[in-house]
XYZ file of C-alpha atoms in Angstrom:
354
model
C 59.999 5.992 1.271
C 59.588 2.106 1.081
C 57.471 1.083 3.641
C 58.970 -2.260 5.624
C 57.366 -5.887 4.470
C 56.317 -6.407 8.098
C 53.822 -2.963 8.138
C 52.886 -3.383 4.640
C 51.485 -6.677 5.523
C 49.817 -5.566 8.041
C 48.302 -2.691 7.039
C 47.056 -4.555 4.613
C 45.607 -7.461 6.156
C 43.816 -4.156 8.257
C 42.305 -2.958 4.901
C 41.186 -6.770 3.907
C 39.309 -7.080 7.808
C 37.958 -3.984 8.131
C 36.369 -4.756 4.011
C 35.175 -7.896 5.494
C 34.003 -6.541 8.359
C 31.956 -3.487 6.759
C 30.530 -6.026 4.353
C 29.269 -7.884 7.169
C 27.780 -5.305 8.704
C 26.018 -3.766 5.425
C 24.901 -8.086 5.049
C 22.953 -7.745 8.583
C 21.049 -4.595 7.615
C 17.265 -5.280 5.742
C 16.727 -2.106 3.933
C 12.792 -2.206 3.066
C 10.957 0.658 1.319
C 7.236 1.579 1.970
C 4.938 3.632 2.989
C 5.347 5.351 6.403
C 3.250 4.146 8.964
C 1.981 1.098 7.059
C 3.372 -2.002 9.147
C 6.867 -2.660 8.601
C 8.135 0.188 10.222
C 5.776 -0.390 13.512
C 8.565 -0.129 16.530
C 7.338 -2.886 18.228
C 7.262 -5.064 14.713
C 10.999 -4.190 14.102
C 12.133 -4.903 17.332
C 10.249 -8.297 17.395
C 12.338 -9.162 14.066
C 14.947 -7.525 15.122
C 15.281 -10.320 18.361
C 14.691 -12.904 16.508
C 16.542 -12.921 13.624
C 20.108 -10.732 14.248
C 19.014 -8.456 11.316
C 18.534 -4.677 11.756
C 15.965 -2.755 9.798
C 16.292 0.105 7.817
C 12.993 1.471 6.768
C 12.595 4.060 3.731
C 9.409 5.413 2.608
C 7.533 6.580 -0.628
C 4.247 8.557 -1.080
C 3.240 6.747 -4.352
C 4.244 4.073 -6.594
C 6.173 6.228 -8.917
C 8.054 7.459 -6.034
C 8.352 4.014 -5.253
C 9.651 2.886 -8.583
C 12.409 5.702 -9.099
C 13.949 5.184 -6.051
C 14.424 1.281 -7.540
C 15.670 2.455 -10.664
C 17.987 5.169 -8.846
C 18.903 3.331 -5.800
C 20.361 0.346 -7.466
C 21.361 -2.703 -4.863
C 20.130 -0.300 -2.280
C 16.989 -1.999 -1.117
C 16.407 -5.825 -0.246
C 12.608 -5.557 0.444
C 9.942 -3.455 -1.247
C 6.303 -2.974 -0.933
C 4.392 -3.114 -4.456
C 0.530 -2.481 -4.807
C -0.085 -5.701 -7.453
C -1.188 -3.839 -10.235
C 2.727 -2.530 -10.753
C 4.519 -5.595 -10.220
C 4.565 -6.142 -14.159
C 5.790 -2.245 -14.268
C 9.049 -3.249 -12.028
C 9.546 -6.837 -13.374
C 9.436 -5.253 -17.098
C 12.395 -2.416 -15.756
C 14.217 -5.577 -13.990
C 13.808 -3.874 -10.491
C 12.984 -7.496 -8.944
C 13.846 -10.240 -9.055
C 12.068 -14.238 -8.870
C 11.760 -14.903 -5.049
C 12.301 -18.419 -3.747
C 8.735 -19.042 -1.889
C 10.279 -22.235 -0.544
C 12.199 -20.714 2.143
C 9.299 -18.829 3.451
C 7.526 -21.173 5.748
C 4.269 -18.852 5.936
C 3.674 -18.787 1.804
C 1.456 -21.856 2.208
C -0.653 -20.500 3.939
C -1.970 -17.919 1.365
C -4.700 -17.803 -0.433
C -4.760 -19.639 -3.381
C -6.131 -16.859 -5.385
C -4.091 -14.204 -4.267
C -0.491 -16.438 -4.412
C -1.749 -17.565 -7.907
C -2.728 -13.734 -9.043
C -1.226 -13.316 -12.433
C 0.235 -10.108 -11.565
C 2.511 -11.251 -8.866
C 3.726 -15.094 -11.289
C 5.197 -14.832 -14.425
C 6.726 -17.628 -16.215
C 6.482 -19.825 -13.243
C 8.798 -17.525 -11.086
C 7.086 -15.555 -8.215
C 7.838 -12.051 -8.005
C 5.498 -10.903 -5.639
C 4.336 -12.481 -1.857
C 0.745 -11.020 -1.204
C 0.672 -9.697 2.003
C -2.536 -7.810 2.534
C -5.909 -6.624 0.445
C -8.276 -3.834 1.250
C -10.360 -1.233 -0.498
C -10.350 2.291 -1.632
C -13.967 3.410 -0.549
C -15.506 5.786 1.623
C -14.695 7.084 5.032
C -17.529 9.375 7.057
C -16.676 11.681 9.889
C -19.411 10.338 12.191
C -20.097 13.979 13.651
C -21.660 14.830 10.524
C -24.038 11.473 9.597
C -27.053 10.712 11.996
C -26.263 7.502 9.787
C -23.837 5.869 7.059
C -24.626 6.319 3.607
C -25.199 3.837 1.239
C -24.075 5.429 -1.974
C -21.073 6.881 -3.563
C -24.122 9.738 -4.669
C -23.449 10.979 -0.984
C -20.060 12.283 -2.611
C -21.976 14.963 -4.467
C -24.566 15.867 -2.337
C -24.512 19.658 -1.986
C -25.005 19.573 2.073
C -20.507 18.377 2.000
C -19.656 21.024 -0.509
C -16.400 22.072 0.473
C -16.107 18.989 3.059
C -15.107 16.458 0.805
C -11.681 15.094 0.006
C -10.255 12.481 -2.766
C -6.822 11.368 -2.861
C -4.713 12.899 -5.253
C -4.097 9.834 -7.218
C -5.284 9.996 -11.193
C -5.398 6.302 -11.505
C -7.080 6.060 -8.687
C -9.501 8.964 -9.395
C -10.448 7.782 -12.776
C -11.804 4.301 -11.086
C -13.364 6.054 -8.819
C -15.341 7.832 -11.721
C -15.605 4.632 -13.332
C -17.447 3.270 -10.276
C -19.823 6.334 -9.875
C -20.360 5.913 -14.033
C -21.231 1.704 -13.650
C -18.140 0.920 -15.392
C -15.382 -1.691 -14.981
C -12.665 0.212 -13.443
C -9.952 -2.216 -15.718
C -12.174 -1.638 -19.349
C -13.285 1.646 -19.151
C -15.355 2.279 -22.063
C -16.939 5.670 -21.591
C -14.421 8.197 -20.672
C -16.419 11.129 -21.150
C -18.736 9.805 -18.385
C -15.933 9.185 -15.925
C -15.002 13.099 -17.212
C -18.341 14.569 -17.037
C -18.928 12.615 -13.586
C -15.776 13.924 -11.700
C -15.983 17.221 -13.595
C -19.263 18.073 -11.128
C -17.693 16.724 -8.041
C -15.046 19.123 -7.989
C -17.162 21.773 -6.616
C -17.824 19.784 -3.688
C -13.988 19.141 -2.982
C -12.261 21.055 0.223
C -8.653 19.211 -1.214
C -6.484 16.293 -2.202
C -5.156 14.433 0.295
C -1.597 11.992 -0.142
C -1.482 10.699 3.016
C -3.100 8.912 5.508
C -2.203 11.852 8.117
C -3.347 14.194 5.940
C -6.626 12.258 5.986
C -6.615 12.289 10.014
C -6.355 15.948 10.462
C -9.014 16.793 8.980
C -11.105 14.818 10.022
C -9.448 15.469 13.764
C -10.305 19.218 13.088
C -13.606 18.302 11.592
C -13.193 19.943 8.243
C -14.491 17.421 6.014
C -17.533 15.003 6.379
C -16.736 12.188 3.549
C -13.929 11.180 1.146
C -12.343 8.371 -0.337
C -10.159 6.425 2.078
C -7.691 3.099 2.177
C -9.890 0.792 4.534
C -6.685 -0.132 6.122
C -6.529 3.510 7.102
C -9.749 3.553 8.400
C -9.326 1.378 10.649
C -6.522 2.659 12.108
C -7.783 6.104 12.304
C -10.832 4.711 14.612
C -8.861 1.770 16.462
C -5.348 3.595 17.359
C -5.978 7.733 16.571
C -9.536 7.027 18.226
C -11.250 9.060 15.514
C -14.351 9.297 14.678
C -13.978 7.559 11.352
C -16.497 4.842 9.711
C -15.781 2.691 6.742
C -18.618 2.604 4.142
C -18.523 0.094 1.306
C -20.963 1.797 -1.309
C -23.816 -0.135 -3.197
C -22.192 0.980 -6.387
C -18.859 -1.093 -5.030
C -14.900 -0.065 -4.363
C -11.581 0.082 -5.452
C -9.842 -2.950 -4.443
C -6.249 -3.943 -4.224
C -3.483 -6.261 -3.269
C -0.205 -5.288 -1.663
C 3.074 -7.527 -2.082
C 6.236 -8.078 -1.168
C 9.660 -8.467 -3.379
C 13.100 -8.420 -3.503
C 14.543 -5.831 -5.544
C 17.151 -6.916 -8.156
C 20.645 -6.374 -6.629
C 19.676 -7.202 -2.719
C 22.678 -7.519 -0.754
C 20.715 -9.474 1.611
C 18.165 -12.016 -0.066
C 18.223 -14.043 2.684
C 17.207 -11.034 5.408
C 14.598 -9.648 2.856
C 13.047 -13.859 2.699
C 13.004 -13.480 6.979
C 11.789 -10.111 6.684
C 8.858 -10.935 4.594
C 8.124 -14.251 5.996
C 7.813 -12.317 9.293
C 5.262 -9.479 7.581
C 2.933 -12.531 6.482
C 2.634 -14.379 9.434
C -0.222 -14.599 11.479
C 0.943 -13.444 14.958
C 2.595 -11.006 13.614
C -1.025 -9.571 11.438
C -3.420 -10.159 14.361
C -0.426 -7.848 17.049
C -0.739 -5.279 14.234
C -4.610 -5.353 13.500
C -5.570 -4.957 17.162
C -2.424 -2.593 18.130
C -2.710 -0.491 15.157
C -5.422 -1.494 12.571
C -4.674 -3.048 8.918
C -5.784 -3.988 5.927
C -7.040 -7.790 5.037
C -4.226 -10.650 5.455
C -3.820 -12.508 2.384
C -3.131 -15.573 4.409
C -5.986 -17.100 5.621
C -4.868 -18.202 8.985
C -4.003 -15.284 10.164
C -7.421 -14.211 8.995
C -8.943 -17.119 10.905
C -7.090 -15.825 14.225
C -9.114 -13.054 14.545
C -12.118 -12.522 16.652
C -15.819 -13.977 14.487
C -17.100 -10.409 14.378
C -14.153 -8.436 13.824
C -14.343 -6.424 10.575
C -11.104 -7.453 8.326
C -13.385 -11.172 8.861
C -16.998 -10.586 8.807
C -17.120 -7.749 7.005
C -14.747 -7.584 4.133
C -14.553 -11.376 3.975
C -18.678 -11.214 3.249
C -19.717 -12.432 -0.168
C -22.069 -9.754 -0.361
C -18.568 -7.375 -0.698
C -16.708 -9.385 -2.810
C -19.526 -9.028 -5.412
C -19.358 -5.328 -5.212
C -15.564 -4.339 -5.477
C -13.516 -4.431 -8.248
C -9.496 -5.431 -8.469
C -7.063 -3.343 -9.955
C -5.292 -4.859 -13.170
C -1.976 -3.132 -14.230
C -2.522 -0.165 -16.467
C -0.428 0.595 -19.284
C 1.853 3.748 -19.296
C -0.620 5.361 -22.241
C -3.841 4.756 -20.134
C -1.626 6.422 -16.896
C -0.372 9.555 -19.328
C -3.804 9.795 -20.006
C -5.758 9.243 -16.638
C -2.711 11.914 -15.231
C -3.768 14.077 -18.648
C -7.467 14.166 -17.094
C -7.246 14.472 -13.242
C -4.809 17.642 -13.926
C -7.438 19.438 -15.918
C -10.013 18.550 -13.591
C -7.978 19.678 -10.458
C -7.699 23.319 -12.401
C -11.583 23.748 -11.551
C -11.139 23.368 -7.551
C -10.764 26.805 -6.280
């Protein structure tokens, strides 16, 4: 049956408006992936953006950065903002899962640090792929009930008095610099791997279990099953500021994992222009110092919103100290063969915790 001119028109001017309209709708949506619990997805933080920019926020999480880099490759055009520890930006520029970002239309890029905007892993070929947002450290974390004081050491990892009370994240990167540390070794040029092997080899008697998250983290120490571990200083914080645990940060003498976390726009954003809001918003200073004393964080890599916290708060007088930026250590990128065989290593060790 031949459907009359006057319906066919309209029903098709229906299709055409309600394709604009969905298209609209999909344009006012920011879909940023993360980790859970790590700032961008703070209710109060999305409904603060959320007011003043029209956009709505649709958060998605990841547990590491391979998670974090299939879902780019998988998800094409599905996210507009994604969180990328530094030392991986090269690994997602390389696949083409970003793309350049236009610093200019972020009115908070100026103020950040000169050495962390200029970081080689975040600029190639004078495009930007990466805003810094915020630094910390992979160190220690005590449970206070079981120190009459901090240690100074990483040593205190394999002291026989925490066997079966200590944790390490399940990370094999991460694990391997941590062995590098305890070994004196650069944790980018590595040159003794049978050290790093031999030293994490006798700490896996001491180890209760791995932890991947940072709530994993908290309940143990909430049900006071493990006295030290390697922790995200970000993390630490939080756990003693907003979970009121009783959690301390210790920077060892032998120094720390350090890294930076940035921002970019995955290639094939529907929304460039809500991802540049988005992430102007997640680098400004009122927006770090709410988070810091609501929640707890990790450094701001802008240095005004540094500079708006209290003198002897710890994210300024402690890790901005020159005596701890002489004792940690940056991550560089690795390359997949060092990463096959870092994973290679930390699986055979984890066969020897029982």
């Amino acid at each position: 049956m031949r459907m009359p001119r006057l319906t066919a028109f309209l029903t098709a001017t229906a299709v055409v408006v309600s394709a604009f309209t969905l298209s609209a709708q999909a344009a006012e949506e920011v879909h940023v992936l993360n980790w859970k619990g790590y700032g961008a997805d703070e209710p109060w933080a999305v409904a603060n953006f959320e007011k003043a920019t029209g956009f709505k926020v649709v958060n998605d999480f990841f547990n590491s950065e391979q998670e974090m880099l299939t879902k780019l490759r998988t998800n094409p055009g599905l996210y507009d903002v994604v969180m990328i520890n530094a030392a991986f930006n090269d690994q997602a520029m390389a696949g083409k899962l970003i793309q350049p970002i236009d610093v200019s239309k972020l009115s908070n890029y100026a103020d950040i640090a000169k050495d962390k905007a200029g970081s080689p892993m975040l600029n190639h070929e004078g495009k930007v792929y990466g805003v810094p947002w915020v630094w910390g450290l992979t160190a220690l974390a005590i449970n206070e009930k079981s120190f009459d004081k901090p240690p100074t050491s990483i040593a205190e990892m394999w002291d026989p008095a925490h066997k079966g009370r200590v944790v390490i994240r399940d990370d094999a990167v991460e694990a391997v610099q941590f062995g590098a540390i305890a070994t004196g070794q650069n944790i980018n040029d590595i040159k003794d791997m049978e050290a790093v092997k031999t030293k994490l080899t006798s700490l896996m008697r001491q180890i209760k279990t791995f932890w991947s998250s940072e709530n994993d983290w908290n309940q143990m120490v909430a049900s006071n099953q493990i006295d030290i571990g390697t922790y995200w200083s970000g993390s630490a914080d939080r756990a003693k500021t907003h979970f009121k645990l009783p959690v301390s940060l210790v920077i060892p003498q032998e120094g720390a994992v350090a890294w930076l976390d940035a921002f970019s726009i995955p290639a094939g954003s529907k929304n460039v222009a809500g991802a540049e809001a988005f992430i102007n918003y997640m680098i400004d200073p009122k927006f770090y110092v709410e988070w810091v004393t609501k929640v707890g964080a990790p450094v701001s890599a802008n240095t005004k919103a540094v500079e708006a916290l209290p003198e002897d708060a710890f994210n300024r007088k402690i890790m901005g100290s020159p005596e701890v930026a002489k004792r940690i250590q940056f991550q560089a990128p690795v390359t997949d063969e060092q990463r096959e065989k870092y994973l290679a290593l930390w699986q055979e060790l984890k066969v020897n915790v029982k």
